[in-house]
Coordinates of C-alpha atoms in Angstrom, one line a residue:
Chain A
X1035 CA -11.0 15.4 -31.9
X1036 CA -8.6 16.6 -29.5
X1037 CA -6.5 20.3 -29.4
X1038 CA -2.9 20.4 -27.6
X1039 CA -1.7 23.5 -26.9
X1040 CA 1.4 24.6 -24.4
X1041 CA 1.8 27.5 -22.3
X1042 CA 2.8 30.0 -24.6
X1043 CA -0.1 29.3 -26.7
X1044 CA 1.1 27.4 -29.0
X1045 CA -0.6 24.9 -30.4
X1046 CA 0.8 21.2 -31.6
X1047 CA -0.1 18.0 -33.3
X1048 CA -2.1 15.6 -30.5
X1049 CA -1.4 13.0 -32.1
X1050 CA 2.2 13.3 -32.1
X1051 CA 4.9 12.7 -29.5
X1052 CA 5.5 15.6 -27.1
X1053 CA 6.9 14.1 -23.9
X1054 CA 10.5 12.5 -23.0
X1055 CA 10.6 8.8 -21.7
X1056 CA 11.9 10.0 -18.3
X1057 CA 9.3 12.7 -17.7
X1058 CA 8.5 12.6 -13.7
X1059 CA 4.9 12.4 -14.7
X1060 CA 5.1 9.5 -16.5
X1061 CA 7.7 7.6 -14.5
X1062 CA 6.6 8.3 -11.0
X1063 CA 3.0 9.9 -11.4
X1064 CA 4.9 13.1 -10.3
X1065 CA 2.5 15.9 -11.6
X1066 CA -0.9 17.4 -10.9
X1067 CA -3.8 17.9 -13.4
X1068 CA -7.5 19.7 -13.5
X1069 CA -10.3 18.5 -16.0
X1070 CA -12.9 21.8 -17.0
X1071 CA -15.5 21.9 -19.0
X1072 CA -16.0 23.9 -21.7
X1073 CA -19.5 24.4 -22.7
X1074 CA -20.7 26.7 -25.8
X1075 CA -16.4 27.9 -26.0
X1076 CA -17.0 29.0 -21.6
X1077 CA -14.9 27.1 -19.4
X1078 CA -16.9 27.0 -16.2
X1079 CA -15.2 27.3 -12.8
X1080 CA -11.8 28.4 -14.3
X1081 CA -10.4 30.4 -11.4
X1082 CA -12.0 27.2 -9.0
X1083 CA -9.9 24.9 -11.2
X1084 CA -6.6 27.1 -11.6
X1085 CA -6.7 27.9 -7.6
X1086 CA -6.9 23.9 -7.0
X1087 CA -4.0 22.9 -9.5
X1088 CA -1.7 25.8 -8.0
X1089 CA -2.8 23.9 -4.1
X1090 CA -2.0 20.5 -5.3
X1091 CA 1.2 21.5 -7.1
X1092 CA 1.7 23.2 -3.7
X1093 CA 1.0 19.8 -2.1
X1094 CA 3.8 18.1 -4.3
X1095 CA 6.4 20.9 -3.6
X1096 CA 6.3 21.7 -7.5
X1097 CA 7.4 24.8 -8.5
X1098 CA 4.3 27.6 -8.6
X1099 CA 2.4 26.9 -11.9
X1100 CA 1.8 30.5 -14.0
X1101 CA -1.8 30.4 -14.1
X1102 CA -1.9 33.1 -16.7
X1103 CA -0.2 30.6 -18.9
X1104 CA -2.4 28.2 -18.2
X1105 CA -5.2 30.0 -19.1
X1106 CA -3.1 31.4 -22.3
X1107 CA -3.1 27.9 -23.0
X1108 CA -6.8 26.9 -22.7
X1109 CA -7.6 29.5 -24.7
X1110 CA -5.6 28.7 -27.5
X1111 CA -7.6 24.8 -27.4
X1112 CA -10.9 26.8 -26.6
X1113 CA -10.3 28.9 -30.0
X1114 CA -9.3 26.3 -32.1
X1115 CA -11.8 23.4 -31.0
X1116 CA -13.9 22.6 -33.9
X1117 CA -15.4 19.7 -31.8
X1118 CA -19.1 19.4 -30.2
X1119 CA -20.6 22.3 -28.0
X1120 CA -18.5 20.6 -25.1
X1121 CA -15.2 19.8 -24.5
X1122 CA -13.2 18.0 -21.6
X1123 CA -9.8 20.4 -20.9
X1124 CA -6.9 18.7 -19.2
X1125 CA -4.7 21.0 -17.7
X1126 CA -1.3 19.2 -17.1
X1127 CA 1.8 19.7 -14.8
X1128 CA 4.7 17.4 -13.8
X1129 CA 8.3 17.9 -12.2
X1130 CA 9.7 17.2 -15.9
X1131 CA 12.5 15.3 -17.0
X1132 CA 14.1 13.4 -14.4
X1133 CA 17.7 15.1 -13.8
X1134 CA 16.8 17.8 -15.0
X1135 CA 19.0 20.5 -12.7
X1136 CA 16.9 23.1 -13.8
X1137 CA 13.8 21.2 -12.9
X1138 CA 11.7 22.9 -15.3
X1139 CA 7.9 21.3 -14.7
X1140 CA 5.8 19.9 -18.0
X1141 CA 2.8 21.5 -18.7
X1142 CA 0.2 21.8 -21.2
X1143 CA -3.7 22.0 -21.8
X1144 CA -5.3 19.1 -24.1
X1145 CA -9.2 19.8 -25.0
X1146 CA -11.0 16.0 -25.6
X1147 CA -14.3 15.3 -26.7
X1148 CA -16.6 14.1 -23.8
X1149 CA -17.4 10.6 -24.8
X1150 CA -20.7 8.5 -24.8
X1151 CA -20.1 6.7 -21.7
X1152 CA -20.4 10.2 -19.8
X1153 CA -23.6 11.3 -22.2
X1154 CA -25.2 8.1 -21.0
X1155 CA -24.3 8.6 -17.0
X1156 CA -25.6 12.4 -17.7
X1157 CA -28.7 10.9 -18.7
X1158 CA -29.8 7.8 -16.8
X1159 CA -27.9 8.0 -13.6
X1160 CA -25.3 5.3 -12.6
X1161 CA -25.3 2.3 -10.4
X1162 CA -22.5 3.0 -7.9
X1163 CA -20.8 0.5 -5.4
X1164 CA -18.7 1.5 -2.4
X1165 CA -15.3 0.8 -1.8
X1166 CA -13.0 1.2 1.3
X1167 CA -10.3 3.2 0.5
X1168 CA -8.2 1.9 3.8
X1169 CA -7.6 5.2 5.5
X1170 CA -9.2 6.2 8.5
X1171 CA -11.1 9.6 8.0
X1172 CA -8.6 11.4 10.6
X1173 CA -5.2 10.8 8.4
X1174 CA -5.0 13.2 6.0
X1175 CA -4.1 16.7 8.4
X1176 CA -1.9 14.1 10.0
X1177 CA 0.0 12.5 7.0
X1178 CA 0.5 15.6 4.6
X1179 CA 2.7 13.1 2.6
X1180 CA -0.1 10.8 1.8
X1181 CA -1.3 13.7 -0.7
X1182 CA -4.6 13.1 -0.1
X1183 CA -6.7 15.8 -0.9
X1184 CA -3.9 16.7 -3.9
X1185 CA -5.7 15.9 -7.6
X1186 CA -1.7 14.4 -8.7
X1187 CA -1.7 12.1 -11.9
X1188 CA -1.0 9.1 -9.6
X1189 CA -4.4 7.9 -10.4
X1190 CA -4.1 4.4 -10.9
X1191 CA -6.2 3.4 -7.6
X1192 CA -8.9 5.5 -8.7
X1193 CA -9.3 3.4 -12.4
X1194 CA -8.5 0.0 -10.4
X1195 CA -11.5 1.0 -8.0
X1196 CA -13.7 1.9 -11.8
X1197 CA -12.8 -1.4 -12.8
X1198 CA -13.7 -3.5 -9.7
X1199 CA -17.0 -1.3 -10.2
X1200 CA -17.5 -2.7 -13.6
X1201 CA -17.3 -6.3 -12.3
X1202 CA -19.5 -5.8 -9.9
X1203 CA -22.0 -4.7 -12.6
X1204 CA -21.7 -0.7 -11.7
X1205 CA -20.3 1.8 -13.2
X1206 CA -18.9 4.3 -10.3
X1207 CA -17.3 3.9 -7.1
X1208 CA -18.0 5.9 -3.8
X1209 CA -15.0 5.5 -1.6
X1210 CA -15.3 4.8 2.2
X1211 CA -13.1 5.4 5.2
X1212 CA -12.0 2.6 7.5
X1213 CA -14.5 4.0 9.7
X1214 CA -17.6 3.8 7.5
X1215 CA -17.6 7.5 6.4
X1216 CA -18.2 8.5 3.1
X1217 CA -15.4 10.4 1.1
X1218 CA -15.4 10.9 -2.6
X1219 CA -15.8 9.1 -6.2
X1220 CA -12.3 8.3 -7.9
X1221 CA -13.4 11.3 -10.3
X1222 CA -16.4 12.9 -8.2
X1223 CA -17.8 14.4 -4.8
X1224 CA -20.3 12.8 -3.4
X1225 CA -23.7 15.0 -2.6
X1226 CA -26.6 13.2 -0.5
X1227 CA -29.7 15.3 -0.4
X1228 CA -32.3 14.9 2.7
X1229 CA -35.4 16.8 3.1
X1230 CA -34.2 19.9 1.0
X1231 CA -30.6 19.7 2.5
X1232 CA -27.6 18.9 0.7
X1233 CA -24.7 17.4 2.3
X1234 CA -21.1 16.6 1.3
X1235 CA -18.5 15.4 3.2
X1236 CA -15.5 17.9 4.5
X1237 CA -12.0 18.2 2.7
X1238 CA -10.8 17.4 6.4
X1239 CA -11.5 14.1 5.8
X1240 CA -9.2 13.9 3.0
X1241 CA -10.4 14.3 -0.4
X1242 CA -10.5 17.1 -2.7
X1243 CA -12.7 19.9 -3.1
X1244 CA -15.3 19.8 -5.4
X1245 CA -15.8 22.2 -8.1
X1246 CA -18.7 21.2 -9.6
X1247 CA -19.7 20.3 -6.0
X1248 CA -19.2 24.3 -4.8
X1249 CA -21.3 25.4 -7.8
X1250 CA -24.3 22.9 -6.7
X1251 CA -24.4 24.2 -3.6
X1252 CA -23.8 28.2 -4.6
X1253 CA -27.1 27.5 -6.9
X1254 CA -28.6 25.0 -5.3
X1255 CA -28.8 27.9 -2.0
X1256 CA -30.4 30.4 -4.3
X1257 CA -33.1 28.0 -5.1
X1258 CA -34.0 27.3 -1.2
X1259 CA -32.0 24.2 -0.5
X1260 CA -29.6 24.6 2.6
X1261 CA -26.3 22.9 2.1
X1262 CA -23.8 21.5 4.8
X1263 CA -20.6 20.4 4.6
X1264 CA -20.4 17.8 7.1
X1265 CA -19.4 13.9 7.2
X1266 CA -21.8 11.4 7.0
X1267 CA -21.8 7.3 6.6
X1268 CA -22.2 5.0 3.9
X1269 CA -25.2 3.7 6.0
X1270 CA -26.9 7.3 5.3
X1271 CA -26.3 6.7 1.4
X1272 CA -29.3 4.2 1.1
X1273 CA -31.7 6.6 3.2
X1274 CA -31.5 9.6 1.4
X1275 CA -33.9 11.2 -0.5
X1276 CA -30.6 11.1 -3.4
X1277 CA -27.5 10.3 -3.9
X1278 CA -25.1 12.5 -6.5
X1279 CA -21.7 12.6 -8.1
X1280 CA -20.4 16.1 -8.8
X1281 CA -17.5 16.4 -11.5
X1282 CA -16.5 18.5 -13.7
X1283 CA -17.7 16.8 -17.1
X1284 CA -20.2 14.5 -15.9
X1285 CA -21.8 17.3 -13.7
X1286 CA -24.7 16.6 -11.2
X1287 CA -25.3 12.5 -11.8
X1288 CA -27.8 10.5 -10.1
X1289 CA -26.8 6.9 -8.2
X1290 CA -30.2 5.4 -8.8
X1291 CA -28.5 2.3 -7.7
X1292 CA -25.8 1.5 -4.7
X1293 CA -24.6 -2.1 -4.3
X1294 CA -26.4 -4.0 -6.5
X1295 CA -29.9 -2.1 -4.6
X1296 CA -32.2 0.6 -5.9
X1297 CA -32.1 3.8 -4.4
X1298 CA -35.2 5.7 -3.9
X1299 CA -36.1 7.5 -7.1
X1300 CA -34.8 11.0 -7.2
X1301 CA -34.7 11.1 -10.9
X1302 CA -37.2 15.0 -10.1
X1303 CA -34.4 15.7 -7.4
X1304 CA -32.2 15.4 -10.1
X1305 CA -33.7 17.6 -12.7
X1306 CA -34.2 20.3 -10.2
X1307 CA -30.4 20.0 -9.1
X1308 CA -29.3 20.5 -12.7
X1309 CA -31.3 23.5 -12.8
X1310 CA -29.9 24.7 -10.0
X1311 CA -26.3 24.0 -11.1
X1312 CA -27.1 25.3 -15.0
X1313 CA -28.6 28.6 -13.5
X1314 CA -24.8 29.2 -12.2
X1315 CA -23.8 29.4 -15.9
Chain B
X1422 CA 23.8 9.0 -20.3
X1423 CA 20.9 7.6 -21.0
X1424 CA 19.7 4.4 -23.5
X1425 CA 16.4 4.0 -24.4
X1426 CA 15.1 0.9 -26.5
X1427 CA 11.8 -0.1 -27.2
X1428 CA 10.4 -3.7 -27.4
X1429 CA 11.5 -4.4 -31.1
X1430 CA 14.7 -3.8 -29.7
X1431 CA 15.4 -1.0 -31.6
X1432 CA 17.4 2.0 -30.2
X1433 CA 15.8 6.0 -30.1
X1434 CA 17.2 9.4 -28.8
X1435 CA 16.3 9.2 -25.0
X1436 CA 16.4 13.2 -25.3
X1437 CA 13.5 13.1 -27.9
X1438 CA 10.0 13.0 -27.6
X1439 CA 8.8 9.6 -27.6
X1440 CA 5.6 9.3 -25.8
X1441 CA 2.1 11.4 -26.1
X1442 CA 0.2 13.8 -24.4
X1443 CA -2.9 11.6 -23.8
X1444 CA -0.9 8.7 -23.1
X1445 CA -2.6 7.2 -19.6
X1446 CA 0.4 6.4 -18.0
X1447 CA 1.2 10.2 -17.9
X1448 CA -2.6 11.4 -17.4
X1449 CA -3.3 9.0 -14.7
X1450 CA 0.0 6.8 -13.6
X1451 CA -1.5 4.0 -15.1
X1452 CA 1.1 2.0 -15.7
X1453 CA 3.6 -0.7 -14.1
X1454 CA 7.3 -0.6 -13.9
X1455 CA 10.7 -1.9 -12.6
X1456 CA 13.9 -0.9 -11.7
X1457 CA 16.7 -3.6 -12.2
X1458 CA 20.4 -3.5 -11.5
X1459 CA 23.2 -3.9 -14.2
X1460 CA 26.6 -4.6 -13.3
X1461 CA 29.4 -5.2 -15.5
X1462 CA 26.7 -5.8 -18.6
X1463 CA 24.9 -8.4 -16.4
X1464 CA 20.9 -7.3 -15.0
X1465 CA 20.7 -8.7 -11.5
X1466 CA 17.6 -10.9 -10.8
X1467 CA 16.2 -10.5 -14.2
X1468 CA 13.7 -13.3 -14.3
X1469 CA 12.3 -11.9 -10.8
X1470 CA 12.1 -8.5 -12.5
X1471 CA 10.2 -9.5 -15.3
X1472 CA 7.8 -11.6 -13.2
X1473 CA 7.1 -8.9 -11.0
X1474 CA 6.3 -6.4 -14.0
X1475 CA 3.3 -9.3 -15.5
X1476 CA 2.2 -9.4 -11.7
X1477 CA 2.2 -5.9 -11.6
X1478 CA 0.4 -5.7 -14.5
X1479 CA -1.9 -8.4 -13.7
X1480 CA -2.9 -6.4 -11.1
X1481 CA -3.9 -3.6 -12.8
X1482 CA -5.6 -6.0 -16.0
X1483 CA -3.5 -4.4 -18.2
X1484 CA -2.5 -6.9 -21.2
X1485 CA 0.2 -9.6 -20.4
X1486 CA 3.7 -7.8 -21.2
X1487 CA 5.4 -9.6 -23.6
X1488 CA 8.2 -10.5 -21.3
X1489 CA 10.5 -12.0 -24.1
X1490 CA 10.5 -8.7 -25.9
X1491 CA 11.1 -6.4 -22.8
X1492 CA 14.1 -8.7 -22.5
X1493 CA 15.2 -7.9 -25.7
X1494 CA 14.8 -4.6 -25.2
X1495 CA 16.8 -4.1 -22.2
X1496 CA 19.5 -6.6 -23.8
X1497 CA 19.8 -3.4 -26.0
X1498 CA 20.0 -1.1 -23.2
X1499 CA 23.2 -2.5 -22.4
X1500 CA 24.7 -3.6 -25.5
X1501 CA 24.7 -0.1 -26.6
X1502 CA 25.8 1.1 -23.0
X1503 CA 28.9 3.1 -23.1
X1504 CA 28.3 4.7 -19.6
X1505 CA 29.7 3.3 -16.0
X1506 CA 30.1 -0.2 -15.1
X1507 CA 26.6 -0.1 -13.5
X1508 CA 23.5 0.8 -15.0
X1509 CA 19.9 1.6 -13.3
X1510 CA 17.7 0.1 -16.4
X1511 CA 13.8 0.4 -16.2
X1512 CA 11.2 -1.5 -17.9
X1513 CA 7.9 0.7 -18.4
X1514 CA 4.7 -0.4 -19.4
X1515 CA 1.4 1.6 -19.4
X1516 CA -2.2 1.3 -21.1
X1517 CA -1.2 3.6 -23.7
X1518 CA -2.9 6.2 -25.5
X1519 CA -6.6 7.2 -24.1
X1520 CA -9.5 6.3 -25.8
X1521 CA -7.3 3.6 -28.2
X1522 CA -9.5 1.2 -29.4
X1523 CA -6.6 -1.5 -29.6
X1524 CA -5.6 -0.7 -26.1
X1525 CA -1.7 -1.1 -27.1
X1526 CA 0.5 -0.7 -24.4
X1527 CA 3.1 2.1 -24.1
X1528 CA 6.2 0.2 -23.2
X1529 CA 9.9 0.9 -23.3
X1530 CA 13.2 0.2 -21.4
X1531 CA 15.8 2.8 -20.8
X1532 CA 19.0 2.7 -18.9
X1533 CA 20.2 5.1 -16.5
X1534 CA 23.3 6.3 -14.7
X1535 CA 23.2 5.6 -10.8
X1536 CA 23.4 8.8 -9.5
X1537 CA 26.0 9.8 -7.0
X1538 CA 23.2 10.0 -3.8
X1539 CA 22.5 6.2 -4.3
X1540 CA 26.5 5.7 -3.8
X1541 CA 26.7 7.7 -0.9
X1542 CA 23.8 5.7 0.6
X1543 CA 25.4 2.4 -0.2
X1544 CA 28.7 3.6 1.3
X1545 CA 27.6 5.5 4.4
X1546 CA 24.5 4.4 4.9
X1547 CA 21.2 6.5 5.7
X1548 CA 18.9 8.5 8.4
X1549 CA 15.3 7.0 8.3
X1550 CA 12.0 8.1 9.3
X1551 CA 9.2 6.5 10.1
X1552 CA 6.1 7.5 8.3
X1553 CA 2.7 6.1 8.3
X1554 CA 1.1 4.7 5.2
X1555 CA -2.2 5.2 6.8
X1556 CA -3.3 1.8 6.1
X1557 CA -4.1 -0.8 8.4
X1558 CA -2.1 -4.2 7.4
X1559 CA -5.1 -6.2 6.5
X1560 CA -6.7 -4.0 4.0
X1561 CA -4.4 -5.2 1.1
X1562 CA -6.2 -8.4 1.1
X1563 CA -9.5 -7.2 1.3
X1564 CA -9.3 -4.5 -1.5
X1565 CA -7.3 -5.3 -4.1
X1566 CA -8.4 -2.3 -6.1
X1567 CA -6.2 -0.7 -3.5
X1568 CA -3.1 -2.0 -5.9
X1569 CA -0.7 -2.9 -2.4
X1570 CA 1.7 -5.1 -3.9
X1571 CA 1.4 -3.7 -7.7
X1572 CA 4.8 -1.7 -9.0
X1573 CA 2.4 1.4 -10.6
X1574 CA 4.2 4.1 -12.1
X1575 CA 1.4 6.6 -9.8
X1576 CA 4.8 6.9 -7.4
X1577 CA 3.6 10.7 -6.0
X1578 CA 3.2 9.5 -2.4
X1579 CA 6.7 7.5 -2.1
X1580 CA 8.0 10.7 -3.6
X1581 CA 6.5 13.2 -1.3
X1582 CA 7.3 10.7 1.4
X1583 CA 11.2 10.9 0.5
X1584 CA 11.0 14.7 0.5
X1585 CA 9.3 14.6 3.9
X1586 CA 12.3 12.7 5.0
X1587 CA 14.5 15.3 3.8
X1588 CA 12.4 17.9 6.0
X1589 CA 13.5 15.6 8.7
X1590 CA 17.1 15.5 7.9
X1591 CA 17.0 12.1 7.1
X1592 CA 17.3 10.7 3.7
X1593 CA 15.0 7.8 3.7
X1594 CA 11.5 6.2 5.2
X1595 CA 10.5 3.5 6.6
X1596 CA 6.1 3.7 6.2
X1597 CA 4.4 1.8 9.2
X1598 CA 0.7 1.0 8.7
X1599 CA -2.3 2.1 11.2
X1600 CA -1.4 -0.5 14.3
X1601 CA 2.3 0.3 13.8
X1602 CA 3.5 -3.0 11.9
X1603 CA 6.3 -2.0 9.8
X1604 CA 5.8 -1.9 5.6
X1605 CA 8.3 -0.8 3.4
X1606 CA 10.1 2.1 2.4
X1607 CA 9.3 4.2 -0.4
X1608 CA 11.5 2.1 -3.0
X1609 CA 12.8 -0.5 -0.7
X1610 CA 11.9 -3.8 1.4
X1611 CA 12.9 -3.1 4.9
X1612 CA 15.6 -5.9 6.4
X1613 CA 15.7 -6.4 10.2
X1614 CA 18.7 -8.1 11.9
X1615 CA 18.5 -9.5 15.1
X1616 CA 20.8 -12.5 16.7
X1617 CA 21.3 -14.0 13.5
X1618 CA 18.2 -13.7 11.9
X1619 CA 17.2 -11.6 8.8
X1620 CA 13.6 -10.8 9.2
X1621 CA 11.4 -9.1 6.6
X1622 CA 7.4 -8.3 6.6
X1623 CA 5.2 -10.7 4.4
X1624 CA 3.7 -9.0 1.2
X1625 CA 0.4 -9.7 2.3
X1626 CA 0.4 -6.7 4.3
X1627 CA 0.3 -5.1 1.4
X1628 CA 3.6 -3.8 0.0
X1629 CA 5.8 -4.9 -2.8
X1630 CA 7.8 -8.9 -2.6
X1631 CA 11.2 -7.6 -2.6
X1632 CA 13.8 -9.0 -5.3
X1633 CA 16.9 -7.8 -4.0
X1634 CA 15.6 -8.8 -0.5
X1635 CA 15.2 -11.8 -1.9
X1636 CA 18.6 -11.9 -3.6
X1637 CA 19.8 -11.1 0.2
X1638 CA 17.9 -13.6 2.2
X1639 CA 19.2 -16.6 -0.2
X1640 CA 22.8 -15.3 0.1
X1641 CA 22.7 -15.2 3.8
X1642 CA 20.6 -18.2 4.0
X1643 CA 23.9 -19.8 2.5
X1644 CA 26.4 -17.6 4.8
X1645 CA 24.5 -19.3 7.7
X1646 CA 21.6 -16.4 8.9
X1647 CA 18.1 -17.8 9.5
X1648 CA 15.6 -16.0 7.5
X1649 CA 12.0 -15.0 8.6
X1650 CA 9.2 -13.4 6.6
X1651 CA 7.0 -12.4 9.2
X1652 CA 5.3 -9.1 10.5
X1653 CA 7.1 -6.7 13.1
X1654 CA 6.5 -3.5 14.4
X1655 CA 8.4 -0.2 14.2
X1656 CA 9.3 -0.4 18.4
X1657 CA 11.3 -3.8 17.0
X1658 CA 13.3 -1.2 14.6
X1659 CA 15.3 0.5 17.7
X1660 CA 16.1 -2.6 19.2
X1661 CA 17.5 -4.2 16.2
X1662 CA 20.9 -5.5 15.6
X1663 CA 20.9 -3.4 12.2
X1664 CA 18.0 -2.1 10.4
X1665 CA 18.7 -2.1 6.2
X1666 CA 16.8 -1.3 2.8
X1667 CA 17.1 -3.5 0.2
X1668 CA 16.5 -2.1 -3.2
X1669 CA 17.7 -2.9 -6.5
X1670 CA 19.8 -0.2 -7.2
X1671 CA 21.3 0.9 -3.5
X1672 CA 21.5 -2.7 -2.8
X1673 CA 21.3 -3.3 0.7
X1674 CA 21.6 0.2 2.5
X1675 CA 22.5 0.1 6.4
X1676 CA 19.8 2.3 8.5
X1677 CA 22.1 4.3 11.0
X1678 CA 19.8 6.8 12.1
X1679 CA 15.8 6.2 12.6
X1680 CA 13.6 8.9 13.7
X1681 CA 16.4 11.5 14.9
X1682 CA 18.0 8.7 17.2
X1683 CA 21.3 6.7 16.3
X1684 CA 20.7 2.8 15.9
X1685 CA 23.5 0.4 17.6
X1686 CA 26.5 0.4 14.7
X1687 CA 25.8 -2.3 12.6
X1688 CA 28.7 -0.8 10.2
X1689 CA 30.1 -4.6 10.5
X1690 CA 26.8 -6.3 9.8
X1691 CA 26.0 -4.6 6.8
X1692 CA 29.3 -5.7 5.5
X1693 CA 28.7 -8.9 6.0
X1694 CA 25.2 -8.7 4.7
X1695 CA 26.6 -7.5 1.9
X1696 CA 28.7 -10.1 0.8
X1697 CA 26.4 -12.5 1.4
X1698 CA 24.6 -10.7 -1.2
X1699 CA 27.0 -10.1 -4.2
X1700 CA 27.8 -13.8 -3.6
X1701 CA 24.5 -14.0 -5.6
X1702 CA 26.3 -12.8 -8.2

């Protein structure tokens, strides 16, 4: 099932059509978005998620997005979801029509059910490959343009780089700099954990902040771990004790494979990092 | 005004609501599209267009566009035109609602009134900047998942590139990759001019095959210019004879200004050029 509703609180009929042909967002990929899970009618990390889509529409020069009305309207999905325990809530903004002199932005909140593919990666872990992403790890303070490090619904790269995963017999992708440094999943942060350490790689380096990520790391302190924030290289990937994806509605999954090769087995890392995580909610 | 048709040919109410929430090209920019000019009924380079579009689409393994019916579909555009003698007139084409079993295509073709900036450019040209694309020119090759070369409608970064030109004072941008070698701009194949020569960087450094370039090169080609495809760097910009962007709908538009610093007038060139040009047509 799915639930639309738009920033009054309104609700409307997913199914039907709600957006102009020449909407920014779907002509040019002009607009920003956040995923959040709702588990059990909580969304976790709301204020996380609203403070990153009012940074990225900063990033894009869109107007200010009323995050009360954002939240109005992921309420009004949260209240009239008659789905499973979970749901997957899009919260959507782009610069509108195109021409528009008032430029008056799109925006609305769709709650999805979180299909079997992301049960499954829950569950037994994915094989990942890497993937250069073509920038060198330095770009990103230096080319504010390149919107790195915005979450913008430009996002065909990121299901190109899932596809070329699938051919290669994987199902996720960890992106690397020119220089060999790790920097995100198309849909996830990347966590490496070494003798009770966990390590993810700066925004610096030009990817977004993680909020699944930042509640890993707030539980995982509390049960002993120490966690850094610091680059690191592909080449580290295969010699950690675990490799993780942090996102929103896949949450803490293992890569028990990278590129085509076991990884070590951290399926017990795992279990104890989920802990950690659902101890935050 | 505005026409919209979809690929049935039939006409709709571009002002309506036409498309879904949950339609991927609007969630994640996954989606291809072009831009053609129509003057005096006529598209311009039609055939090019259209073949760009399946490439496009190739590239991102979306189904092959049914190129006979997006033809038929823009036919409609301008049969039922009753705006100015030119028309902007985009072909759309994304994966279509998420989680569709069928995987049908959104697709659609709508014509647009050229607004009066693009004049202005045509007439009196435009300040440039160089920005860098922060890739290096050999990636495109090597990571195809990277879509260079693919018209995506995920367009943020050319459009936060053009507003970073307008920071500048400058109204367009030329993007240079990470050794310097000159790419394309935002929505245009860049055109260097130098002792008679038309020179113009090879897609495989990973940008767009221009059509209107193309249009260009075979006019002047006739009018007596030699024509290069060939790499060059952004130092060759400054000591051009004239520096131009070629895009469908500003046609070819004469650089006057890069980077804060006048370029040698080639107010004569460009009129040339342009001739050569609409002698295409």
């Amino acid at each position: 099932m799915r639930v639309l509703a738009f920033l009054d609180g309104t609700l409307a009929d997913p199914e039907a059509a709600h957006i102009r042909v020449d909407d920014l967002g779907l002509l040019r990929g002009d607009g920003v978005f956040e995923t959040i899970l709702v588990a059990d009618k909580k969304p976790r990390e709301l204020r996380p998620h609203l403070d990153r889509l009012a940074r990225s529409a900063a990033m894009l020069e869109l107007p200010a997005p009323d995050l009360a009305a954002f939240e109005t309207a992921a309420r009004a999905v949260i209240d009239n979801w008659a789905g499973g325990r979970e749901i997957a809530l899009k919260l959507v903004y782009t610069r509108g029509i195109d021409g528009d002199p008032a430029g008056t932005p799109t925006a609305f909140a769709i709650g999805m059910e979180i299909d079997e593919k992301v049960r499954r990666a829950r569950a037994e872990g994915v094989a990942a490959v890497t993937l250069e992403r073509g920038f060198g790890p330095e770009v990103a303070e230096r080319a504010p343009w390149l919107l790195l490090g915005a979450k913008t619904v430009s996002y065909a790269v990121n299901m190109a780089a899932l596809r070329e995963a699938g051919r290669r017999g994987a199902q996720d992708v960890i992106f690397t700099a020119a220089d060999g440094s790790v920097l995100e999943g198309p849909t996830s942060t990347v966590v490496l954990a070494r003798e009770r350490t966990l390590y993810t790689p700066p925004s610096t380096v030009g990817i977004l902040p993680g909020t699944t990520q930042a509640a890993l790391f707030r539980g995982a302190e509390k049960a002993g771990w120490t966690v850094k924030v610091e680059p690191f290289s592909a080449a580290d990937l295969a010699t950690a004790d675990g490799v993780f994806l942090a996102s929103s509605v896949r949450l803490v999954t293992r890569v028990h494979t990278l590129d085509g090769t076991a990884l070590p087995d951290s399926a017990e890392l795992h279990r104890e990092l989920v802990a950690a995580y659902e101890g935050e909610y």
